[in-house]
mmCIF file of C-alpha atoms in Angstrom:
data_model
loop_
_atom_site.group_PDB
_atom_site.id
_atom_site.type_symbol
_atom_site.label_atom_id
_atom_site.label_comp_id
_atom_site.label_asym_id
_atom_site.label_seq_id
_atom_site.Cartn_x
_atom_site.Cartn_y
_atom_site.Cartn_z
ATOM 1 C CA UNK A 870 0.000 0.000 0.000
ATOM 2 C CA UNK A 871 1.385 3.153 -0.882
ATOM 3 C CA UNK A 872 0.044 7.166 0.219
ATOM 4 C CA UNK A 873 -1.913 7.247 -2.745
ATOM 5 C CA UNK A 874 -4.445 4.199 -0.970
ATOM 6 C CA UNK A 875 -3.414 5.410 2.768
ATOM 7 C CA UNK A 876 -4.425 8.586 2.731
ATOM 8 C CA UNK A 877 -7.171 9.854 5.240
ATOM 9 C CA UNK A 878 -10.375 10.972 3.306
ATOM 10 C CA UNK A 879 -11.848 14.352 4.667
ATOM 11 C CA UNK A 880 -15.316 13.586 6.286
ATOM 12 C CA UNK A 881 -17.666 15.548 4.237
ATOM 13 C CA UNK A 882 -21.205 15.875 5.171
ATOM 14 C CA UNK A 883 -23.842 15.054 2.951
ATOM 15 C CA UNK A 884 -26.017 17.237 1.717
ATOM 16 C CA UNK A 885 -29.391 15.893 0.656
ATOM 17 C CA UNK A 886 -31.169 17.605 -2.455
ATOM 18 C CA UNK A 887 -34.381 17.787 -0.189
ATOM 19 C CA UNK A 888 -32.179 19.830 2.345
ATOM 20 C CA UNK A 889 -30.923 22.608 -0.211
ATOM 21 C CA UNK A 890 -34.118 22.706 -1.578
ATOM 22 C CA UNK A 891 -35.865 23.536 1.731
ATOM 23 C CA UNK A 892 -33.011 26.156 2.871
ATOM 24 C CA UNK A 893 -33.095 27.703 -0.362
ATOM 25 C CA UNK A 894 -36.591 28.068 -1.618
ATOM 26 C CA UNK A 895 -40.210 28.484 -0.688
ATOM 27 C CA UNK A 896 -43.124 26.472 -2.622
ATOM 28 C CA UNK A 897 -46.268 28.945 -2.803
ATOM 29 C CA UNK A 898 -48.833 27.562 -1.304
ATOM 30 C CA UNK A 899 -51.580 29.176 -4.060
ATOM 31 C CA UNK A 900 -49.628 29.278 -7.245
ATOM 32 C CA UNK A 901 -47.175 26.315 -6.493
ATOM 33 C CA UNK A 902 -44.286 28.342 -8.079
ATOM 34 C CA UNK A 903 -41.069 27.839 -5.629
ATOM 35 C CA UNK A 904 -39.233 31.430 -4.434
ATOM 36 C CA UNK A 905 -35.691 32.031 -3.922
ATOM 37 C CA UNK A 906 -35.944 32.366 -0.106
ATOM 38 C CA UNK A 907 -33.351 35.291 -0.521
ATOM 39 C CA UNK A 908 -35.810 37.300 -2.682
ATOM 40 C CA UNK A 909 -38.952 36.384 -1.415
ATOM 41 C CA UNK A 910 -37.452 38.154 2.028
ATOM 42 C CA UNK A 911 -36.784 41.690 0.139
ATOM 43 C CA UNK A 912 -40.592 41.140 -1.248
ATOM 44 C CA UNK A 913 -41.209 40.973 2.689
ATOM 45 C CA UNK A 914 -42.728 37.292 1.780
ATOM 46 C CA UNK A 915 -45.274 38.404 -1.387
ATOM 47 C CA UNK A 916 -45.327 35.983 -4.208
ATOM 48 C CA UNK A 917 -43.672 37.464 -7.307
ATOM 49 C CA UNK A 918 -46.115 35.249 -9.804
ATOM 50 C CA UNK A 919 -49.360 35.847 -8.374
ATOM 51 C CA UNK A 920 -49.181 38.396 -5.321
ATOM 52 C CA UNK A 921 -50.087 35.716 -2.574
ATOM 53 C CA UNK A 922 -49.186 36.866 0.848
ATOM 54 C CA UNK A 923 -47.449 34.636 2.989
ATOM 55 C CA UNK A 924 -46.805 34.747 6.587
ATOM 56 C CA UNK A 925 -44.574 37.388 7.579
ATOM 57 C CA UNK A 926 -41.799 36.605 10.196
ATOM 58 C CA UNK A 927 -43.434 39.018 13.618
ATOM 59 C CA UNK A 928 -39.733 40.891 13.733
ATOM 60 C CA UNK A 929 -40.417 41.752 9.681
ATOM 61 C CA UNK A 930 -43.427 42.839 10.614
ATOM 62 C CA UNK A 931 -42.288 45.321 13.233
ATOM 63 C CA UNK A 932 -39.535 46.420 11.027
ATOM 64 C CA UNK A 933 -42.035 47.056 8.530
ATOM 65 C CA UNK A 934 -44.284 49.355 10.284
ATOM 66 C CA UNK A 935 -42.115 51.508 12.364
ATOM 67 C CA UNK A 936 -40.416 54.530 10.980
ATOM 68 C CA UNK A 937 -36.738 53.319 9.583
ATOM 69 C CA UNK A 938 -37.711 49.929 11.470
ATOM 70 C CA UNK A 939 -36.945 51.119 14.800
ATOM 71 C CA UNK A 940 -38.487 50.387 17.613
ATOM 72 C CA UNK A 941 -38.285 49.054 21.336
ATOM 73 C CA UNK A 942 -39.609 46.054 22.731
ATOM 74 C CA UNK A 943 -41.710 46.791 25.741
ATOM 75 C CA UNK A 944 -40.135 43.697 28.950
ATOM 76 C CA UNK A 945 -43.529 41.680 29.461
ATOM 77 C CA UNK A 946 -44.599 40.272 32.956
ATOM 78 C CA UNK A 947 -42.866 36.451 33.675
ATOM 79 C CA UNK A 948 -45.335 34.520 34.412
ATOM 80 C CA UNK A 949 -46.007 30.802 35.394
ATOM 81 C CA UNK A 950 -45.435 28.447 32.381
ATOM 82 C CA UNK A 951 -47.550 25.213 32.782
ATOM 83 C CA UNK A 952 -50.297 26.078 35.315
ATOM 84 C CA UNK A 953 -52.209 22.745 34.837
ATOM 85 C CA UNK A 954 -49.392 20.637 34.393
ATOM 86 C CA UNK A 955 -50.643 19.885 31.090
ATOM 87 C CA UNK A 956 -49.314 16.993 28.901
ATOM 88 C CA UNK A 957 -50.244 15.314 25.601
ATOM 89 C CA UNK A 958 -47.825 13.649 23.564
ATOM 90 C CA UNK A 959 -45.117 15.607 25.152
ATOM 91 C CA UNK A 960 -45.117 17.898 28.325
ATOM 92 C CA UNK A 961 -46.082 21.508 27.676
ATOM 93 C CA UNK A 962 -43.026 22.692 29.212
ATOM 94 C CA UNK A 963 -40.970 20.873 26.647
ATOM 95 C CA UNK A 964 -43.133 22.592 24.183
ATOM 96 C CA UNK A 965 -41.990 26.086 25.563
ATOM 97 C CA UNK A 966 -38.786 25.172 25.772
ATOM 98 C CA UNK A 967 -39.003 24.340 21.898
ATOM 99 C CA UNK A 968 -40.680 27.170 20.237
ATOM 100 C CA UNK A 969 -38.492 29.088 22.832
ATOM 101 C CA UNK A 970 -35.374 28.090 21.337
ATOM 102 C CA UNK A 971 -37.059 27.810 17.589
ATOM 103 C CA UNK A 972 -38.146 31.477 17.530
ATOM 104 C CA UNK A 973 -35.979 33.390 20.428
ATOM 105 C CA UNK A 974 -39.387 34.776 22.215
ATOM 106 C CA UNK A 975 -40.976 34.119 24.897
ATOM 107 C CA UNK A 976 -44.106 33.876 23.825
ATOM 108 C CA UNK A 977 -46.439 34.001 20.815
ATOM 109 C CA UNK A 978 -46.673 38.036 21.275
ATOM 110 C CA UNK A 979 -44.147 40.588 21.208
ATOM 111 C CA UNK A 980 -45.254 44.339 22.269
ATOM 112 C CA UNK A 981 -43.120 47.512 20.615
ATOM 113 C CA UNK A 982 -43.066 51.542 20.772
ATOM 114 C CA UNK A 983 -41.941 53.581 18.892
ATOM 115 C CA UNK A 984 -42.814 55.927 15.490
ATOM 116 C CA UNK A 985 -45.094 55.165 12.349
ATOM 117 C CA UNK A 986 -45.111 58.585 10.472
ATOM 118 C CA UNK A 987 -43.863 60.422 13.368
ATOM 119 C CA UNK A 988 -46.869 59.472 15.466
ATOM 120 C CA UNK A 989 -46.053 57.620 18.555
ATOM 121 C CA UNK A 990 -47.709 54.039 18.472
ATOM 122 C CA UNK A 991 -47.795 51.023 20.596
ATOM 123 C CA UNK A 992 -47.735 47.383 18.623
ATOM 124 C CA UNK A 993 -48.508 44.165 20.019
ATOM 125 C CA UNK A 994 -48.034 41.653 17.379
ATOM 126 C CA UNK A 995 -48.702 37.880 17.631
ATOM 127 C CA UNK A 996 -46.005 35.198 16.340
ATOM 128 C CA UNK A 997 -47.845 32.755 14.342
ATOM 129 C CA UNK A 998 -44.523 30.512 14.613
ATOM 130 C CA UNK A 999 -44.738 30.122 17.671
ATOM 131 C CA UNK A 1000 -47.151 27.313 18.423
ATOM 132 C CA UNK A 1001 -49.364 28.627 15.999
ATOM 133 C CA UNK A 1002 -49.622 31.962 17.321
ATOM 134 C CA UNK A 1003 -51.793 30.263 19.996
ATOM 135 C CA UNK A 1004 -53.424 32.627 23.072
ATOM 136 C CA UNK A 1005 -52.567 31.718 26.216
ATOM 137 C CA UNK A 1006 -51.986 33.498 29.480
ATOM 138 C CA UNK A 1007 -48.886 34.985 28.097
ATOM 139 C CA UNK A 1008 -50.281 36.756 25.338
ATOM 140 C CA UNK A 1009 -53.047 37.696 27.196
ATOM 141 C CA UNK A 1010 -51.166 39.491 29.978
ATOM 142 C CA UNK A 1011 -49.342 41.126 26.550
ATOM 143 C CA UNK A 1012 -52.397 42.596 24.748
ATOM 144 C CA UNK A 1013 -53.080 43.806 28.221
ATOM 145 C CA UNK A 1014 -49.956 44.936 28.850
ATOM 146 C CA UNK A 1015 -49.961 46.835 25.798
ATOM 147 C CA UNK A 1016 -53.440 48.275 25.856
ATOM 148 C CA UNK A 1017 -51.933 49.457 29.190
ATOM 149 C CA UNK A 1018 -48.971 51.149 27.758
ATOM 150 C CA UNK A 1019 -50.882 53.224 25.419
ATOM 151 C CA UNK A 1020 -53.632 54.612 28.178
ATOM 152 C CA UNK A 1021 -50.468 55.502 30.165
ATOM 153 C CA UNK A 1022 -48.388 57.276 27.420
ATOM 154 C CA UNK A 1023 -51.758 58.637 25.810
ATOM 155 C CA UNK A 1024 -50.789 56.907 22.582
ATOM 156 C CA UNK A 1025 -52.589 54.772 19.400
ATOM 157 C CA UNK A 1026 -52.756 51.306 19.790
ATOM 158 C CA UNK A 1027 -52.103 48.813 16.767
ATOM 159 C CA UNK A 1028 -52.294 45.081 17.129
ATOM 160 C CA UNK A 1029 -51.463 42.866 14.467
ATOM 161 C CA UNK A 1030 -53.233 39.269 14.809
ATOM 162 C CA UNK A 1031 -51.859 35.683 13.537
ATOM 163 C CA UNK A 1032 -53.596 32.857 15.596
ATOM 164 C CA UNK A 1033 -55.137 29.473 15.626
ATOM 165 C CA UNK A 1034 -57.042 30.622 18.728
ATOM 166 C CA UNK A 1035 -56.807 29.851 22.459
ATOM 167 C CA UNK A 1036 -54.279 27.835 23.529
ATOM 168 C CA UNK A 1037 -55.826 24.007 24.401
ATOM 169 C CA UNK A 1038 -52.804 23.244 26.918
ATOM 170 C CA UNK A 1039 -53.632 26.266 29.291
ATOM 171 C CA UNK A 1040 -57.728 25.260 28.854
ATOM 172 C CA UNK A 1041 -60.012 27.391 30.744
ATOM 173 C CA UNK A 1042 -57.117 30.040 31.756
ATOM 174 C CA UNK A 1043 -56.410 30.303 28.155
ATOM 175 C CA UNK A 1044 -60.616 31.112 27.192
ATOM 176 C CA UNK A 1045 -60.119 33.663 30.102
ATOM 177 C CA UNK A 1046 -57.633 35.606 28.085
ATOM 178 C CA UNK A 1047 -60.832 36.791 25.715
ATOM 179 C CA UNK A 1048 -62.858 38.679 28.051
ATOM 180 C CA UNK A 1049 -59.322 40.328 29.661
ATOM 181 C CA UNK A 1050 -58.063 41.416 26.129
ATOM 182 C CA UNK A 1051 -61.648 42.342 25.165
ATOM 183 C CA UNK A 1052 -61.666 44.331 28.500
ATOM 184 C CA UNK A 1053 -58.467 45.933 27.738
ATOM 185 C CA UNK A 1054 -59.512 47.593 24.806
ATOM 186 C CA UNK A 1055 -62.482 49.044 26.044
ATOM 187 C CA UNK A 1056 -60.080 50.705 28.320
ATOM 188 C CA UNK A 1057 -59.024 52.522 25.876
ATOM 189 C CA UNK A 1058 -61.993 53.438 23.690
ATOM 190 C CA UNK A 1059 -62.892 54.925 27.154
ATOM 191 C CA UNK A 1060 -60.329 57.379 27.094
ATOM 192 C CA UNK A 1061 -60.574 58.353 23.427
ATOM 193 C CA UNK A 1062 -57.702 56.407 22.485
ATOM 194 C CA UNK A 1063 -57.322 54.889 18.676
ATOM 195 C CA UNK A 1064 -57.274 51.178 18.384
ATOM 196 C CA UNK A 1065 -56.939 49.418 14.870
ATOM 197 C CA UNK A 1066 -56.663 46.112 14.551
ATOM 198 C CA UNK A 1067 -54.743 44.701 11.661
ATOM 199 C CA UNK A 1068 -55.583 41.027 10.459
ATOM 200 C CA UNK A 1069 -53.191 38.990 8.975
ATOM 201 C CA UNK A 1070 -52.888 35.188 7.949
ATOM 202 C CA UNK A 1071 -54.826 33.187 10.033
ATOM 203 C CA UNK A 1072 -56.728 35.558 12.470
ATOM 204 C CA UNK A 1073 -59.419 32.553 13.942
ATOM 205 C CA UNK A 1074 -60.488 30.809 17.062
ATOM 206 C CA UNK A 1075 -60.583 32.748 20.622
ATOM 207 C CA UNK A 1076 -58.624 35.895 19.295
ATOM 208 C CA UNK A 1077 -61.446 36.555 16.391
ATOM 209 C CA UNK A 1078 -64.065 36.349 18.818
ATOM 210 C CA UNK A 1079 -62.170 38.943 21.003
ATOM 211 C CA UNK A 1080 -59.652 41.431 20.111
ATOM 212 C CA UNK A 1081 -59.336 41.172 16.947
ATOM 213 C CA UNK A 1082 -62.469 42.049 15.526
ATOM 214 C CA UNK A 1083 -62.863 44.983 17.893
ATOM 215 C CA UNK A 1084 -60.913 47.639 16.296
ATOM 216 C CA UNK A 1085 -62.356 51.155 15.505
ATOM 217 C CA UNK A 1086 -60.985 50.373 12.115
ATOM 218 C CA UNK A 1087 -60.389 46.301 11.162
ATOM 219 C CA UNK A 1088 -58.127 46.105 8.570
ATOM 220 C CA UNK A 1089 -57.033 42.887 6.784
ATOM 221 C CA UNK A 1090 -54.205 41.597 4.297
ATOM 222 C CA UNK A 1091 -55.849 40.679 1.040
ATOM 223 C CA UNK A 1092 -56.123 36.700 0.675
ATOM 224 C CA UNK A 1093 -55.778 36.237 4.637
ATOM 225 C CA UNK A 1094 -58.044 33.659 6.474
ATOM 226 C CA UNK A 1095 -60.705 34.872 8.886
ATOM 227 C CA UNK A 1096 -63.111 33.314 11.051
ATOM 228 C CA UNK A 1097 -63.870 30.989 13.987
ATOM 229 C CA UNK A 1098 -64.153 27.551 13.545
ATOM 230 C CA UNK A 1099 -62.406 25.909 10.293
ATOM 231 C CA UNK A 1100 -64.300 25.779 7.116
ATOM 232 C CA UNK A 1101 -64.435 22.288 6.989
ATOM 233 C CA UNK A 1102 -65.879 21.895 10.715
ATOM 234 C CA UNK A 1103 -68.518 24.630 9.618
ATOM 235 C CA UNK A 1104 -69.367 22.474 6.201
ATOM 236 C CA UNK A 1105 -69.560 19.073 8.331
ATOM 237 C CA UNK A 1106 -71.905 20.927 11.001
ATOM 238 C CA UNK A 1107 -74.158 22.565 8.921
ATOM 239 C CA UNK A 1108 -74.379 20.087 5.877
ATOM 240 C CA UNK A 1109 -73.588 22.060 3.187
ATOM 241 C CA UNK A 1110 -71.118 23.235 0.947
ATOM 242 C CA UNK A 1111 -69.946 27.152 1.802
ATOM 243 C CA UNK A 1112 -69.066 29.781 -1.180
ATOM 244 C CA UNK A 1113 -66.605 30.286 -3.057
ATOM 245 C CA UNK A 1114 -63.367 32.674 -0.835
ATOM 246 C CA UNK A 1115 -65.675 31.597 2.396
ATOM 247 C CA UNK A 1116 -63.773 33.028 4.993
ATOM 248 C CA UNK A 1117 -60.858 35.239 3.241
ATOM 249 C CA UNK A 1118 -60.818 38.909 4.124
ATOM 250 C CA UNK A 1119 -62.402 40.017 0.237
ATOM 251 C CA UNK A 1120 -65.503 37.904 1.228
ATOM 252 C CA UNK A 1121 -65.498 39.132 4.912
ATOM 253 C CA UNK A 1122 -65.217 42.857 3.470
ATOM 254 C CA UNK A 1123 -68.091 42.272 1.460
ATOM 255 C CA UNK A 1124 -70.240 41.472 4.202
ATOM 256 C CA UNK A 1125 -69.181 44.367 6.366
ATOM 257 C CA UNK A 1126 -66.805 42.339 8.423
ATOM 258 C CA UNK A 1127 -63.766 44.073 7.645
ATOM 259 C CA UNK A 1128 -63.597 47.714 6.546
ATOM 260 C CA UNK A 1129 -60.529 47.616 4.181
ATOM 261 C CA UNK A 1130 -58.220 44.795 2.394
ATOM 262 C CA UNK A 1131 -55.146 45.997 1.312
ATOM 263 C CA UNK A 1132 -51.787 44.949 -0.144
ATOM 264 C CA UNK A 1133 -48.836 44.073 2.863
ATOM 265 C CA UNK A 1134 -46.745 46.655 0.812
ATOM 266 C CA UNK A 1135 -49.447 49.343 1.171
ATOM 267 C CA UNK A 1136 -50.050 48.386 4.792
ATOM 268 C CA UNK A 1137 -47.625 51.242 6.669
ATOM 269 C CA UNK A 1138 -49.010 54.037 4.680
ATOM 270 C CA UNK A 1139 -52.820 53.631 5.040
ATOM 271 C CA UNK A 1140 -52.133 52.666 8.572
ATOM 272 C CA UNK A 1141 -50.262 55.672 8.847
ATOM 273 C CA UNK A 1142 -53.231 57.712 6.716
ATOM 274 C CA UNK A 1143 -55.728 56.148 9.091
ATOM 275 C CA UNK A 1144 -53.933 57.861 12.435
ATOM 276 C CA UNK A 1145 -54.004 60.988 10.754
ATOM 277 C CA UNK A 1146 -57.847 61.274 10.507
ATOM 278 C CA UNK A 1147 -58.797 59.168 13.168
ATOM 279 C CA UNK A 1148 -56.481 61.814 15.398
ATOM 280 C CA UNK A 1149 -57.536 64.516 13.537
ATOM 281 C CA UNK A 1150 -54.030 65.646 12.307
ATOM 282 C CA UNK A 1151 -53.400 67.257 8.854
#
């Protein structure tokens, strides 16, 4: 044997085409066309071939609405994680520690201040990555918490919704969370205060039959899913097959459930344009 046969091979890892192909691009879930993950970023997650808005990462989101995306995170209340011990398939706590480590929150909310059009605002927006952007007592005490903010500072307050609903491992704590957010709000309609709520891809379950549908302006992403229960539930309930768009924000406008659909890229400015009359400003 000579060093030509001796020699110690470098340990290479293997790539697998499924792996590049998932780090790399995106497959649209409307048009099926897949998107260089790179570009569909700078199109802040808008479909190049046929305009269909995908979810939007909550720190995008944040960057995308405040005034040269700056903005500071308001330090939320630490509260107990698993208060009924809950456990399925895996403990909840595990959970946590999961989406914890997956999406560097806390929790499926994250509440900012800052500037949109030099207007001082207060955001609360919910992380749909994290476990769905699911309402438990942790995003309740943050819509709260932020609803709180804005009496105090005498501000606007915006909160952007993405959420399967109430969160089943924190049960009858987690249907609680409604009537405090709902609650909340009021708090500031009281005092004269603006409060739009901004849905976004899917806005269902507890937090459509609370918050989210009680803005003095509701204004949704064009294409997004709204509702309550699933459509399918609804069709196997009620025996019968439900239009055409049942359920997306178009349909929901035209039945007086939302006041205006707009494009993600036009979001900032009529948000911004909405402020300025709701506040009365020129």
């Amino acid at each position: 044997m000579n060093w030509i046969s001796e020699f110690v091979r470098p340990k290479i890892k293997k790539t697998t085409a499924k792996e590049i192909a998932e780090n790399l691009w995106t497959k649209c879930p409307e048009c099926g066309q897949m998107l260089f993950n790179k570009e569909l970023e700078k199109e802040y997650y808008i479909c190049s071939f046929c305009g269909h808005h995908l979810r939007l990462p909550v720190k995008k989101r944040l960057e995308m609405l405040f005034d040269g995306g700056k903005y500071k995170l308001l330090t939320l209340p630490k509260l107990q994680d698993d208060p009924l011990n809950f456990k399925d398939s895996k403990k909840y706590t595990d959970r946590l520690r999961g989406y914890r480590k997956l999406t560097g929150n806390n929790d499926a909310v994250l509440v900012a201040s800052g500037e949109m059009g030099g207007q001082k605002v207060v955001i609360a927006a919910l992380d749909f990555s994290f476990m769905g952007g699911s309402m438990g007592t942790a995003v309740g005490e943050g819509i709260v918490k932020a609803a709180e903010f804005a009496v105090k500072t005498k501000t606007p307050l915006i909160i952007v919704s993405a959420s399967g609903g109430a969160r089943m491992q924190e049960g009858i704590l987690s249907l609680m969370q409604m009537a405090r957010t709902t609650a909340a709000v009021t708090q500031l309609k009281e005092k004269g205060l603006p409060y739009i709520s901004v849905l976004t891809d899917p806005t269902t379950g507890g937090v459509s039959a609370s918050f989210a549908m009680l803005g003095d302006i509701n204004i949704a992403e064009q294409g997004c899913i709204i509702g309550f229960a699933g459509a399918r539930v609804i069709e196997q309930t009620i025996h019968k097959t439900l239009p055409d768009g049942f359920q997306k924000a178009e349909y929901l406008q035209e039945h007086g459930m939302v006041d205006i659909v707009v494009n993600r890229l036009e979001m900032r400015t009529k948000l911004i344009n909405i402020l300025k009359l709701l506040l009365n400003r020129q």
